[in-house]
XYZ file of C-alpha atoms in Angstrom:
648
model
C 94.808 -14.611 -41.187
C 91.622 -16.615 -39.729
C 90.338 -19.243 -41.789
C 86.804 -18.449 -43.136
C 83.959 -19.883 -42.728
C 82.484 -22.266 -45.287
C 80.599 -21.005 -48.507
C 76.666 -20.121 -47.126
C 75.452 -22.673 -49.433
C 77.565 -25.765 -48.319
C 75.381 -28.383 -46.299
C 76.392 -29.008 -42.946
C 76.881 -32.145 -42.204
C 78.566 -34.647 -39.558
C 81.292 -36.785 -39.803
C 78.697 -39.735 -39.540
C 76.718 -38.462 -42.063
C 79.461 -37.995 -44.088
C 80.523 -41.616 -44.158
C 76.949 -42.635 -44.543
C 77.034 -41.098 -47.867
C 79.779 -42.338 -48.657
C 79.073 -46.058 -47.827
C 75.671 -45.001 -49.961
C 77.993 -44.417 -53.005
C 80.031 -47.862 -53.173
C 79.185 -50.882 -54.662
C 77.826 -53.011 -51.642
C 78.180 -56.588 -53.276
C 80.806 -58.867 -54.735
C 79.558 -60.692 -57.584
C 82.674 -61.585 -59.127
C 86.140 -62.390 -57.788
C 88.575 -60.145 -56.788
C 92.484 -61.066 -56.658
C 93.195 -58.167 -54.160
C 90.523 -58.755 -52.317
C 91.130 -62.158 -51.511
C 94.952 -61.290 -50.803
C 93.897 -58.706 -48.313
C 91.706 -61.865 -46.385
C 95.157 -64.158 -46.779
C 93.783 -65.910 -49.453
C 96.926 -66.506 -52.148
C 93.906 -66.768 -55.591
C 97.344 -67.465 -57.751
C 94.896 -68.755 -60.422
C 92.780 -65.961 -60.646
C 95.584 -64.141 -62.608
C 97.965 -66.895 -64.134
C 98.217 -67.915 -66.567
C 98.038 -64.146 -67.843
C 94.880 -62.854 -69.765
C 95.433 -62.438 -73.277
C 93.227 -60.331 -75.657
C 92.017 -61.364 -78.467
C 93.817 -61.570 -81.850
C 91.661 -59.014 -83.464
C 91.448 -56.800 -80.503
C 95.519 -56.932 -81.177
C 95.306 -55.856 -84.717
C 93.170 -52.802 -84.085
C 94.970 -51.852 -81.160
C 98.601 -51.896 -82.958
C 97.215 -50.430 -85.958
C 95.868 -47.741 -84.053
C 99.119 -46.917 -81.808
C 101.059 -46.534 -85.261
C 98.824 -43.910 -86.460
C 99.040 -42.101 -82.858
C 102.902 -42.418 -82.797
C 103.623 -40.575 -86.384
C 100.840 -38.156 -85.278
C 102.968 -37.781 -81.874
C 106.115 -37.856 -84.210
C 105.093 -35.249 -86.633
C 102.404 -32.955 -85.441
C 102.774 -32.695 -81.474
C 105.676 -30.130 -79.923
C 105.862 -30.917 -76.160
C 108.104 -28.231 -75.423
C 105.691 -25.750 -76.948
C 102.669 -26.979 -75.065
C 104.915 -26.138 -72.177
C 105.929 -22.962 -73.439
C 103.011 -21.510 -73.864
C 101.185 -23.363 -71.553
C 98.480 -24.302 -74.383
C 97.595 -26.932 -76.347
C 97.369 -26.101 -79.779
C 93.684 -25.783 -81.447
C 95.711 -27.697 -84.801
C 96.647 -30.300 -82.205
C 93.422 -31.061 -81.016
C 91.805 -30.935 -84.239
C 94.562 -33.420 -85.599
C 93.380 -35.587 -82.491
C 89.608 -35.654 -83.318
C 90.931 -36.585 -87.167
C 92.718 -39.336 -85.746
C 89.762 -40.869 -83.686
C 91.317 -40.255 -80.623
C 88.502 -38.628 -78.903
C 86.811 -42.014 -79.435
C 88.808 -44.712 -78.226
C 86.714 -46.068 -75.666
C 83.458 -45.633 -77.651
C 82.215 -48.864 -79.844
C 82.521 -48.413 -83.328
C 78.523 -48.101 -83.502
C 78.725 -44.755 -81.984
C 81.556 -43.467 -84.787
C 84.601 -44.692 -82.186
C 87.455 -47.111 -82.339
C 86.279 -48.993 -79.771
C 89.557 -50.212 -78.253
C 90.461 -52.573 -75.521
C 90.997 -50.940 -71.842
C 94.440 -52.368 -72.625
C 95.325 -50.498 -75.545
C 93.331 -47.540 -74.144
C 96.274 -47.480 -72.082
C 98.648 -48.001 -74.484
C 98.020 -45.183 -76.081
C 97.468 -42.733 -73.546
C 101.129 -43.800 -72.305
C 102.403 -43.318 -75.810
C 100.951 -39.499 -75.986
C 101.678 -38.606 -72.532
C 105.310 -39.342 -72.982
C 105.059 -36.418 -75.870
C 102.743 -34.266 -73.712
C 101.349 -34.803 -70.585
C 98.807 -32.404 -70.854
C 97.679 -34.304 -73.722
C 97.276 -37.354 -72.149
C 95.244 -35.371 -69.597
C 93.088 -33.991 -71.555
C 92.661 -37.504 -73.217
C 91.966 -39.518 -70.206
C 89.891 -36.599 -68.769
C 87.780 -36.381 -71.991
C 87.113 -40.497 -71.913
C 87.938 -42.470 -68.600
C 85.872 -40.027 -66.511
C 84.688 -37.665 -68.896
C 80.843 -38.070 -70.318
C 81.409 -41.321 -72.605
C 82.235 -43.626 -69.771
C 79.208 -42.960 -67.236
C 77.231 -43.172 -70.248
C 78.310 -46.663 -71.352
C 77.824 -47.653 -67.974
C 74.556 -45.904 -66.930
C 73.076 -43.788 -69.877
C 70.062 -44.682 -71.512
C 69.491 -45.440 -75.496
C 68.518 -42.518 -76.410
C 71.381 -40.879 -74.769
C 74.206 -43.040 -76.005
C 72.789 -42.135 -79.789
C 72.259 -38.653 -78.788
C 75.906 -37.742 -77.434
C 78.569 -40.985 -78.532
C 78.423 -39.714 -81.975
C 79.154 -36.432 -80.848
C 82.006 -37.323 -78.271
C 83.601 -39.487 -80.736
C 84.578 -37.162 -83.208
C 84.055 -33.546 -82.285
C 83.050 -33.038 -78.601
C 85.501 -32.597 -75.878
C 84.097 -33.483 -72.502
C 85.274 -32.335 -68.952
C 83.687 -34.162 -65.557
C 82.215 -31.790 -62.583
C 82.545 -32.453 -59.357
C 84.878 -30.912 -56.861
C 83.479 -27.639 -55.485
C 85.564 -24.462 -53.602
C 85.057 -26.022 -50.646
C 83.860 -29.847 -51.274
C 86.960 -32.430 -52.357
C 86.959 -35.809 -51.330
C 83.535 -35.161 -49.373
C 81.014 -35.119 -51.356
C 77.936 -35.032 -48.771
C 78.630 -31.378 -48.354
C 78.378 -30.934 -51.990
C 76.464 -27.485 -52.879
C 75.620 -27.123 -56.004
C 72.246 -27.315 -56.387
C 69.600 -29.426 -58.978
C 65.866 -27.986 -58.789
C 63.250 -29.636 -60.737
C 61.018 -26.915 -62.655
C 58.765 -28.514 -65.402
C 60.361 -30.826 -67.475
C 63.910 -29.401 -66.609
C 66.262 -29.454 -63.431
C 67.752 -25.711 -62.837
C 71.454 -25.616 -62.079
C 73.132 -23.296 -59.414
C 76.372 -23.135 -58.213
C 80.229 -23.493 -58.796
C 82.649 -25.822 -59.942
C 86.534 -26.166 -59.222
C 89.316 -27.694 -60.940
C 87.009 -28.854 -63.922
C 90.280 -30.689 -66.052
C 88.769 -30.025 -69.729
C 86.307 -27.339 -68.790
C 87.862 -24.331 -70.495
C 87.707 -25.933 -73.952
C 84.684 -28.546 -73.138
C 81.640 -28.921 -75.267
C 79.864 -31.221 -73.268
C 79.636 -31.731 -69.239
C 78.956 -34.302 -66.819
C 77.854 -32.328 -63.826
C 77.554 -33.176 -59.679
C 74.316 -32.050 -58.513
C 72.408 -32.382 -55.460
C 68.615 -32.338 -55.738
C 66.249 -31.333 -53.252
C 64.243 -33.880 -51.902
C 60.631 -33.400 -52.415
C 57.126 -34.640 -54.025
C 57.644 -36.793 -56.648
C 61.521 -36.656 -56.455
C 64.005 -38.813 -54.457
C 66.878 -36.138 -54.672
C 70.385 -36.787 -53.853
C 73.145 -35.822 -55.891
C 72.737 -36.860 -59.513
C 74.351 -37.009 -62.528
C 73.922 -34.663 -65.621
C 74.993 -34.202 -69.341
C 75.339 -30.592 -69.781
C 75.963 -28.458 -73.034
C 78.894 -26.155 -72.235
C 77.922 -23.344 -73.932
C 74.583 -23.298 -72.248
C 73.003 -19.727 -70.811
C 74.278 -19.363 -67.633
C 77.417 -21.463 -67.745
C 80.692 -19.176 -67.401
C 84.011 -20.543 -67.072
C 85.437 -17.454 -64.621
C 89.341 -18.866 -64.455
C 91.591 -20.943 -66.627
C 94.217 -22.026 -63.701
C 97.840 -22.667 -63.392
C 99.638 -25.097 -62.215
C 102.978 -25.755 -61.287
C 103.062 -28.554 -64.153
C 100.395 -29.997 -66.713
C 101.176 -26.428 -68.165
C 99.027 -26.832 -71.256
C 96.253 -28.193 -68.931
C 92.330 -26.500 -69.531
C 91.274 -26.848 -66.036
C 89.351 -23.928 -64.914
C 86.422 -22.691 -62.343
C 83.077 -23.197 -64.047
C 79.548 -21.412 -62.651
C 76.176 -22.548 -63.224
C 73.489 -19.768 -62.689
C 69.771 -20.424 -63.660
C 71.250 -23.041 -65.925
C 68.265 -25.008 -67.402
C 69.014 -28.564 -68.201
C 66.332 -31.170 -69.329
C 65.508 -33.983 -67.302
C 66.128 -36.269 -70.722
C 69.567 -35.589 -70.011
C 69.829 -36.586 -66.579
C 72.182 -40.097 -66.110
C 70.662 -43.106 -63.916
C 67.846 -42.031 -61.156
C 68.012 -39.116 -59.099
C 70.375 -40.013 -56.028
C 72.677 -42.393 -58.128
C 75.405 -39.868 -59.009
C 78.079 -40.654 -56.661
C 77.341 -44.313 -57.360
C 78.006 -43.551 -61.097
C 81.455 -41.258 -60.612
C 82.746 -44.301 -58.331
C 81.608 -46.897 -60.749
C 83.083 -45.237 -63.966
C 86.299 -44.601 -61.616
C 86.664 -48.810 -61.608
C 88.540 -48.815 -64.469
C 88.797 -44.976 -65.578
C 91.634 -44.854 -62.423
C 93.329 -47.055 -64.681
C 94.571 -44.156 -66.981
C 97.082 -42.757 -64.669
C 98.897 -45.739 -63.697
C 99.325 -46.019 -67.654
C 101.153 -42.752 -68.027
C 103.256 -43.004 -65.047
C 104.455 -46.539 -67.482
C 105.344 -44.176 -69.882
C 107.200 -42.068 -67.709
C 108.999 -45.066 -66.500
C 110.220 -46.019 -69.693
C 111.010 -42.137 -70.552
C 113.086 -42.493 -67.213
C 114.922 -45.761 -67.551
C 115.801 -44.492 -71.603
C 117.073 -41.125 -70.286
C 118.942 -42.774 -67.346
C 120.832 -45.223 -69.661
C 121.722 -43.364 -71.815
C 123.201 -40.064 -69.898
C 124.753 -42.199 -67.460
C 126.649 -44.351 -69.529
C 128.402 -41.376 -71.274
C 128.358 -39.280 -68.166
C 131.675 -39.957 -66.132
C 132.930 -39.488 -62.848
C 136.228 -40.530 -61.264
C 137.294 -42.212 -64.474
C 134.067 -44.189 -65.096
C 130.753 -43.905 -66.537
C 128.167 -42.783 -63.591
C 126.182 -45.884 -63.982
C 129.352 -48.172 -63.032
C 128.984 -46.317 -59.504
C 127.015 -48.223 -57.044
C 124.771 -45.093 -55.809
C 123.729 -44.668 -59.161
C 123.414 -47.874 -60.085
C 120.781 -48.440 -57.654
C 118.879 -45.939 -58.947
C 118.896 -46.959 -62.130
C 118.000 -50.686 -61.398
C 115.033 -49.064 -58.880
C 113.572 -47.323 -62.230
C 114.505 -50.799 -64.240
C 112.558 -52.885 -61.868
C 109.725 -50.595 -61.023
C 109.243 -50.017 -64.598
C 108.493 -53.521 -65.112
C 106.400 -54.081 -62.543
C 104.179 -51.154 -62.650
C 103.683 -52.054 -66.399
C 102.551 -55.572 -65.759
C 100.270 -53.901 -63.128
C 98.600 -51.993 -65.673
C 98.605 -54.417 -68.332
C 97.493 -57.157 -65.794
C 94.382 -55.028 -63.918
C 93.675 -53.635 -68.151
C 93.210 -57.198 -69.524
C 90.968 -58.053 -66.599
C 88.865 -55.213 -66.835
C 88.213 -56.559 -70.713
C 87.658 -59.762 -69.627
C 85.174 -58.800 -67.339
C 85.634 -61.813 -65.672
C 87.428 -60.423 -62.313
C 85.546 -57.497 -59.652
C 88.669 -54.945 -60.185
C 88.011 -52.426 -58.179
C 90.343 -53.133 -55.819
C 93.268 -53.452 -58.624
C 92.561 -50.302 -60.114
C 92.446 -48.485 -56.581
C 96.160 -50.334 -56.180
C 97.487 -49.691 -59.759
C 96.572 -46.044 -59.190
C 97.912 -45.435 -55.678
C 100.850 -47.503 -56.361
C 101.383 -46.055 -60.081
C 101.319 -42.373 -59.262
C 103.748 -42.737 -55.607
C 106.466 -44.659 -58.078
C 105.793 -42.553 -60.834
C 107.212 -39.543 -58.639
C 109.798 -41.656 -57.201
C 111.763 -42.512 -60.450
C 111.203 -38.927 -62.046
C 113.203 -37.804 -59.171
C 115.627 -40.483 -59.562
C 116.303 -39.816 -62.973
C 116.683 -35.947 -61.587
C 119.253 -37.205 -59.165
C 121.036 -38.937 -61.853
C 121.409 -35.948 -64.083
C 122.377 -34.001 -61.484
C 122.377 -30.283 -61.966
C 121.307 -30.475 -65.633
C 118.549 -32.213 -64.059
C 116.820 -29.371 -62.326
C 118.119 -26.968 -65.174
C 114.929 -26.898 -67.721
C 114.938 -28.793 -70.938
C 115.422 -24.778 -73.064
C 118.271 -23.569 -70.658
C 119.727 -26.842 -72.084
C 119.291 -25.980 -75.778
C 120.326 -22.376 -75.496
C 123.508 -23.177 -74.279
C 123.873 -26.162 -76.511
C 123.101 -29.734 -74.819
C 120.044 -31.956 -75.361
C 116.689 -30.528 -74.121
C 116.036 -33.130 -71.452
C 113.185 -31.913 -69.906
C 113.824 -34.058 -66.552
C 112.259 -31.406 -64.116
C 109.271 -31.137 -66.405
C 108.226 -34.680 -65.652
C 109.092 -34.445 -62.223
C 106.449 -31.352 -62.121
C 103.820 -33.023 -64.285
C 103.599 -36.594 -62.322
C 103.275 -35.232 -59.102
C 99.742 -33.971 -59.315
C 98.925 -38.189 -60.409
C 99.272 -38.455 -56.010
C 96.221 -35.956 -56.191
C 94.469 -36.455 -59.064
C 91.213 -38.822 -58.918
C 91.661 -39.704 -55.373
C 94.688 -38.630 -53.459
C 96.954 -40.609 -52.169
C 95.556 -40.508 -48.310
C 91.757 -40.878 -49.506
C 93.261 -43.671 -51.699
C 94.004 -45.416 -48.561
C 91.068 -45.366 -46.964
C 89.100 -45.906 -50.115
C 91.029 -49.296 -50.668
C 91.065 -50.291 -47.156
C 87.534 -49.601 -46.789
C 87.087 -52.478 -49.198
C 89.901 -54.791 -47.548
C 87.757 -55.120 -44.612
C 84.335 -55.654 -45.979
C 84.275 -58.990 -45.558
C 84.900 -58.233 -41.623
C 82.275 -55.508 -42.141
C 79.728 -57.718 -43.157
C 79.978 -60.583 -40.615
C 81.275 -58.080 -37.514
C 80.385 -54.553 -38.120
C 76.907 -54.657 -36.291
C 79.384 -55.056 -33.147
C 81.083 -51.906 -33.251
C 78.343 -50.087 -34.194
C 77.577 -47.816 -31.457
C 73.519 -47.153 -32.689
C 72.973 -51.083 -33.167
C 70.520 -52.653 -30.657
C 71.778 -55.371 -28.475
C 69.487 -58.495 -30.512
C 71.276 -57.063 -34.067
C 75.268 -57.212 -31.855
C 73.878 -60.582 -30.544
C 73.212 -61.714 -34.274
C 76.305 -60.670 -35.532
C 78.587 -61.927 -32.843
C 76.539 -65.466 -33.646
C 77.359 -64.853 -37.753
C 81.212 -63.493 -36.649
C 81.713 -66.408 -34.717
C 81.231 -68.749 -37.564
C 82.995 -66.616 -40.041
C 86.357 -66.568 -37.951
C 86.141 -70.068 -36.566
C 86.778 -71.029 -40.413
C 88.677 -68.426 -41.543
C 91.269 -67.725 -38.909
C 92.589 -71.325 -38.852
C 93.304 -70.661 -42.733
C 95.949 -67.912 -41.069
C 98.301 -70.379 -39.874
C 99.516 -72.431 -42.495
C 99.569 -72.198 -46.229
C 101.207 -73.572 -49.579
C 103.881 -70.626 -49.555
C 105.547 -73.014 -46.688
C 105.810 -75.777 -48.932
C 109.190 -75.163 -50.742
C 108.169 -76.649 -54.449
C 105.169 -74.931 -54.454
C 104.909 -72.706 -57.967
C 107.477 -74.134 -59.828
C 106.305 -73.496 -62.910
C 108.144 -70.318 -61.930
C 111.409 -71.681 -61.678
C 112.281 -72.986 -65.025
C 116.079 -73.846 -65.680
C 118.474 -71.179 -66.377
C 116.816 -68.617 -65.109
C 116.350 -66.382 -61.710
C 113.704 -68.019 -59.272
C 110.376 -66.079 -59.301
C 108.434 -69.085 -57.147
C 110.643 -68.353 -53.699
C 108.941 -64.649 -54.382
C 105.586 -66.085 -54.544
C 106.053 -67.917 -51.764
C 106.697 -65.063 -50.190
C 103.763 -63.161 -50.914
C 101.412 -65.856 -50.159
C 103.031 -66.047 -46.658
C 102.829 -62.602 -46.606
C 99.653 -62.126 -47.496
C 98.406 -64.396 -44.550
C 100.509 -62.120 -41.931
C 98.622 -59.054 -43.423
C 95.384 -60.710 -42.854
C 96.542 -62.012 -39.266
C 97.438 -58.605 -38.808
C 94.163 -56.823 -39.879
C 92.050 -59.187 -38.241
C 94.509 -58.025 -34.557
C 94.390 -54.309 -35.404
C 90.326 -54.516 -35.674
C 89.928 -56.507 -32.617
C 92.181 -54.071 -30.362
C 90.706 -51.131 -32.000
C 87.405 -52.013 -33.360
C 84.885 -48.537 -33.856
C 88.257 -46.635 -33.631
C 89.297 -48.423 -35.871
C 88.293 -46.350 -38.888
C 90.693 -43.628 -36.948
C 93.962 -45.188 -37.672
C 94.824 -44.014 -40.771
C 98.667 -44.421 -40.242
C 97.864 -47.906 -39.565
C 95.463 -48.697 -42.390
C 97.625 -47.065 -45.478
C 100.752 -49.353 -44.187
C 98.100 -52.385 -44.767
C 97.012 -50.943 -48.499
C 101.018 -50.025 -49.049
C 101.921 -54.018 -48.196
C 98.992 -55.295 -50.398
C 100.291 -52.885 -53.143
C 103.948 -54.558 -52.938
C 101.689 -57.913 -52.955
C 100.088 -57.359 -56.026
C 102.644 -55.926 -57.927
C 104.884 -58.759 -56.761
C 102.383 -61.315 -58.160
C 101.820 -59.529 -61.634
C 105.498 -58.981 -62.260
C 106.282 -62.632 -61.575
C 102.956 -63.750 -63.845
C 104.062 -61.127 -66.645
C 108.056 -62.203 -66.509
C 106.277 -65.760 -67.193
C 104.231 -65.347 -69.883
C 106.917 -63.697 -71.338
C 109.117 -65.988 -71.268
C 106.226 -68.670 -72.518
C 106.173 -66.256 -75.392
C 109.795 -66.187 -76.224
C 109.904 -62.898 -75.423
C 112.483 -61.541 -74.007
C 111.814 -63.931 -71.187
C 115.155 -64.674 -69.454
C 115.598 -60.396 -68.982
C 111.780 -59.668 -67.902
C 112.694 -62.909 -65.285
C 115.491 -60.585 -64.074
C 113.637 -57.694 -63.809
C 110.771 -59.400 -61.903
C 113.154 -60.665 -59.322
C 115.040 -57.704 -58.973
C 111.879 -56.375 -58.436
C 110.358 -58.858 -55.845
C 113.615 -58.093 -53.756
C 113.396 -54.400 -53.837
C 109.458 -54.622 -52.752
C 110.739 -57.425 -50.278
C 112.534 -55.029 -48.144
C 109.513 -52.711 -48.255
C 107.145 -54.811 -47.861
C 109.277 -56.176 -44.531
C 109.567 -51.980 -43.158
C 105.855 -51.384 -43.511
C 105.021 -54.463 -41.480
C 107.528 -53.444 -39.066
C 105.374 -49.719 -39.025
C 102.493 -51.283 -38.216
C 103.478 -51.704 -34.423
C 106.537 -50.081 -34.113
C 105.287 -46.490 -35.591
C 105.356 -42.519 -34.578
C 101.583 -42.383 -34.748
C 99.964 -41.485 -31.373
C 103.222 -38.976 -30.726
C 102.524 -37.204 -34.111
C 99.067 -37.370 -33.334
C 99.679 -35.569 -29.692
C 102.057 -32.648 -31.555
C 99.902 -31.855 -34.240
C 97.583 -31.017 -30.928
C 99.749 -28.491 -29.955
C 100.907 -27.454 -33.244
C 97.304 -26.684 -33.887
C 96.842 -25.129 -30.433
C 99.572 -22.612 -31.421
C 101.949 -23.896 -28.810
C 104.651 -23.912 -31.478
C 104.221 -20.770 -32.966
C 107.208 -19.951 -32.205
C 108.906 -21.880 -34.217
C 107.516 -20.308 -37.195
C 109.474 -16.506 -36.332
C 112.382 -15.307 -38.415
C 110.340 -15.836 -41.742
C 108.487 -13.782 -44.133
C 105.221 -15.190 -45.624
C 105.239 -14.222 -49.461
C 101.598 -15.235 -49.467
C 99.311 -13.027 -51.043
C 95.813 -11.656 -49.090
C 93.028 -13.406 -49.523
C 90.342 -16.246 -47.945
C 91.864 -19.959 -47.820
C 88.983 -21.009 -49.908
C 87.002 -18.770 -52.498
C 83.610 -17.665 -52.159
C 81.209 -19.796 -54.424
C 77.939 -18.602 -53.159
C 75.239 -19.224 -56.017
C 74.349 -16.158 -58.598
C 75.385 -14.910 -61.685
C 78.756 -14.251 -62.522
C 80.823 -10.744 -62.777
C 83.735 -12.178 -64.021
C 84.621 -12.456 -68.230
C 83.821 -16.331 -69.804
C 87.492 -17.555 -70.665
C 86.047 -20.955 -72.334
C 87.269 -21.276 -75.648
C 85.846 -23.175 -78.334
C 88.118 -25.240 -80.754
C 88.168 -24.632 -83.831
């Protein structure tokens, strides 16, 4: 079977112009400081982080009071194993959510929300996800990139008063953007914008749209065509769902998020007025990657939960479990598997909690931290579900209602194993995540050097910045050599008395966090334009400044615990047990960065796509159903029946 061609209606565009766009879309300036920035130039900004952010006192009493509600709602009204059943959230469910205010957590309390912190936004999305993860989907779907956010960001007056009220209490909302054949590439995105009178006209088709089959209200992708009086680009627009024109053609499946109301949504002649588009005409991508800053914080928040799930199941199945006349957990192959969840646990939580507080502090540029909470969040996430499968062993790939009918706790270990792994996917996969954070690890080099390797630069604008690159590394790279993580006393305010010593780990990672600069600064100056090429290369960098920056939160988080009197000596045990597991990671991946299977993978994948291996693939039967790879989404009107479904 040939692969098709692309949709008619999909721009063609080149890989240049495709970056262009791109590099359009992000935030060009730093206004604030960034701790992962500066860690990726070598710069150790211990300060910018410690001593931990706290929130306020009253931001604390709303926040608890609201995550009691949510748990006896959670406790009493949710049934996780009958979302997963039947594959369907409950219309009483949802309901009982809008009662509770949950629609409206991230919406100020002048709008008819609760207006919580991004911290206990978090909270609470990893208390309900460990009930339901489809829930929590539909939650953080509805709110962190749903239409609330780009509206408290970007939306004018009249539309926050118009459509907060409504999203608050009653209105689901879904986000548009990925198209049949348009992913993480938005400058071939089709679907189309026209300006007519005092509306735009919407044409095309939507895929994946998380929220879409029960969504009221729509933030929708659109490109508009250039032309008198209008800038064009693609824009941003509040839609109503149940608009003329707007049929939702396919609720879709997955192989977990069961209860998830993700579907294909077209637009055909669908009028929408211009009062409801969000920012100028052209700002759109600007706006999804902006409300991403801190709306990729959700994930990262229920893959905590799912850590905690893990490390409760874990403990408590393998201390009864037994094996050779001792519980499983006193063996050292499980062991490690439990103190890998342990560990991880703790340090993906202070992650979260650390990169949450920021964002409400507003002090701190987290864009970075959010990229690396959510790359970093949904890899481990995946990693200790299947752990904890490992642990339970067969009953952990038997399904949590095979259990119960034949008479043993309904652990539904494969369930979560299923459910986390579309978090490597979701909101930026993990590849584009890569290159998405590493893109911003090297602006700094960018902005001083990047004339230099760019191929349509004149010779007087290389000239210029080889003059401006000069300076810039004749200060910085002496920085490189030498720093306070060589001084053995430095941080001791992390080595109190009687307990394990987090400074030698800090140490560490400022050391190591000059040797990833030293080495980023090499790899562009062997490879320069190709640089952008080297993909293997550039997600080992992100992966080490992940292990950085979890390092440094679990060590500030194990302190202010134990500042707190709060459980202090254990979360010190947990950091350091921690800090040595990412140690030994940390030291691999800089080993990959030279010593790698790169440019030999790179040279079979040639022939593999040559079909000079096809004969490896004989003695097999595709089950594969006919078909094209990707669906037709030409514009028009659609044949197929509306499956939306409004909740009632």
């Amino acid at each position: 079977m040939s692969a098709p061609s692309a949709p008619k209606n999909t721009p063609r565009v080149t890989e240049r112009e495709a970056r262009q766009v791109a590099e359009a879309a992000r935030e060009q300036d730093w206004h604030k400081p960034s701790f992962a920035k500066e860690l990726f130039l070598g710069r150790f900004r211990l300060d910018l982080i410690h001593p931990h952010p706290l929130p306020p006192a009253d931001d604390v009493r709303r926040g608890e009071a609201f995550l009691a509600r949510l748990r006896r709602f959670c406790e009493t009204r949710i049934d996780g194993a009958l979302i997963e059943r039947e594959a369907r959230i409950p219309d009483e469910v949802i309901s009982g959510l809008k009662e509770l205010g949950a629609l409206g957590m991230k919406i100020d309390p002048k709008y008819g929300g609760l207006g919580l912190t991004q911290v206990y936004y978090n909270k609470a999305l990893a208390l309900v996800g460990s009930v339901s993860p489809a829930i929590g989907a539909l939650l953080s779907a509805h709110q962190s990139i749903g239409v609330p956010q780009p509206l408290k960001l970007f939306g004018s007056q009249e539309q926050k008063e118009t459509f907060l009220p409504r999203l608050a209490r009653t209105d689901i909302s879904a986000f548009l953007l990925t198209e049949p054949d348009v992913g993480s590439d938005p400058a071939r995105l089709a679907t189309s914008a026209v300006p007519d009178g005092p509306d735009y006209v919407l044409d095309g088709v939507k895929l994946w749209t998380t929220n879409g089959v029960v969504a009221d209200l729509l933030v929708v992708m659109a490109r508009v065509p250039k032309s008198e009086g209008h800038k064009g680009g693609i824009t941003a627009f509040v839609v109503e769902a149940d608009s003329p024109g707007i049929t939702v053609e396919n609720r879709n499946a997955f192989m977990g998020l069961r209860g998830l109301e993700n579907g294909v949504t077209r637009f055909h002649r669908v009028r929408v007025p211009a009062a409801n588009r969000i920012g100028p005409e052209g700002a759109g991508l600007k706006i999804a990657l902006t409300t991403l800053n801190t709306g990729r914080l959700s994930l990262p928040a229920m893959c905590v939960g799912a850590g905690k799930w893990c490390l409760k199941i874990a403990r408590e199945w393998s201390a009864v479990r037994e094996q050779w006349g001792r519980p499983v957990a006193r063996h050292e192959a499980v062991g490690a598997k439990i103190s890998f969840i342990a560990a991880t646990t703790f340090a993906l939580e202070a992650v979260v909690d650390l990169s949450s507080q920021m964002a409400d502090e507003n002090r701190n540029d987290i864009r970075i931290e959010a990229a690396l909470a959510k790359l970093y969040g949904s890899e481990m996430g995946c990693l200790m579900a299947d752990e904890l499968v490992q642990i339970r062993g067969g009953r952990g790939f038997e399904t949590a209602e095979s259990l119960a009918a034949r008479g043993e706790r309904a652990v539904p270990a494969e369930q979560l194993l299923r459910d986390l792994r579309i978090n490597r996917i979701f909101e930026g996969s993990t590849e584009i995540m890569h290159l998405l954070i590493a893109r911003e690890a090297v602006d700094a080099h960018l902005k001083v050097a990047g004339d230099i390797i760019d191929p349509d630069k004149p010779l007087s604008a290389k000239a210029k910045a080889g003059a401006n690159a000069a300076g810039f590394y004749a200060r910085w790279l002496p920085r490189l050599v030498a720093g306070p993580g060589q001084l053995p006393l430095t941080y001791g305010e992390f080595n109190p008395s009687g307990h394990p010593d987090l400074s030698a780990h800090l140490r560490y990672v400022e050391r190591a966090s000059r040797k990833l600069a030293r080495s980023t600064f090499y790899a562009m100056s062997r490879w320069q334009g190709r640089m952008e090429t080297k993909q293997g290369f550039l997600g080992r960098i992100v992966d080490i400044g992940a292990e950085l920056f979890a390092m440094s939160a679990a060590c500030v988080r194990a302190e202010l615990l134990r500042s707190s009197g709060d459980h202090g000596r254990e979360a010190y045990r947990l950091a350091d047990v921690f800090c040595h597991q990412s140690r030994v990671r940390v030291e691999e991946l800089f080993t990959r960065l030279w010593s790698n299977t790169d440019d030999l993978d790179r040279r079979l994948v040639d022939g593999v796509l040559s079909g000079a291996y096809t004969w490896l693939e004989e003695g097999v039967i595709d089950p594969s159903g006919e078909g094209p790879w990707i669906a037709d989404a030409t514009p028009g009107p659609s044949a197929r029946e509306n499956v939306r479904r409004t909740v009632r």
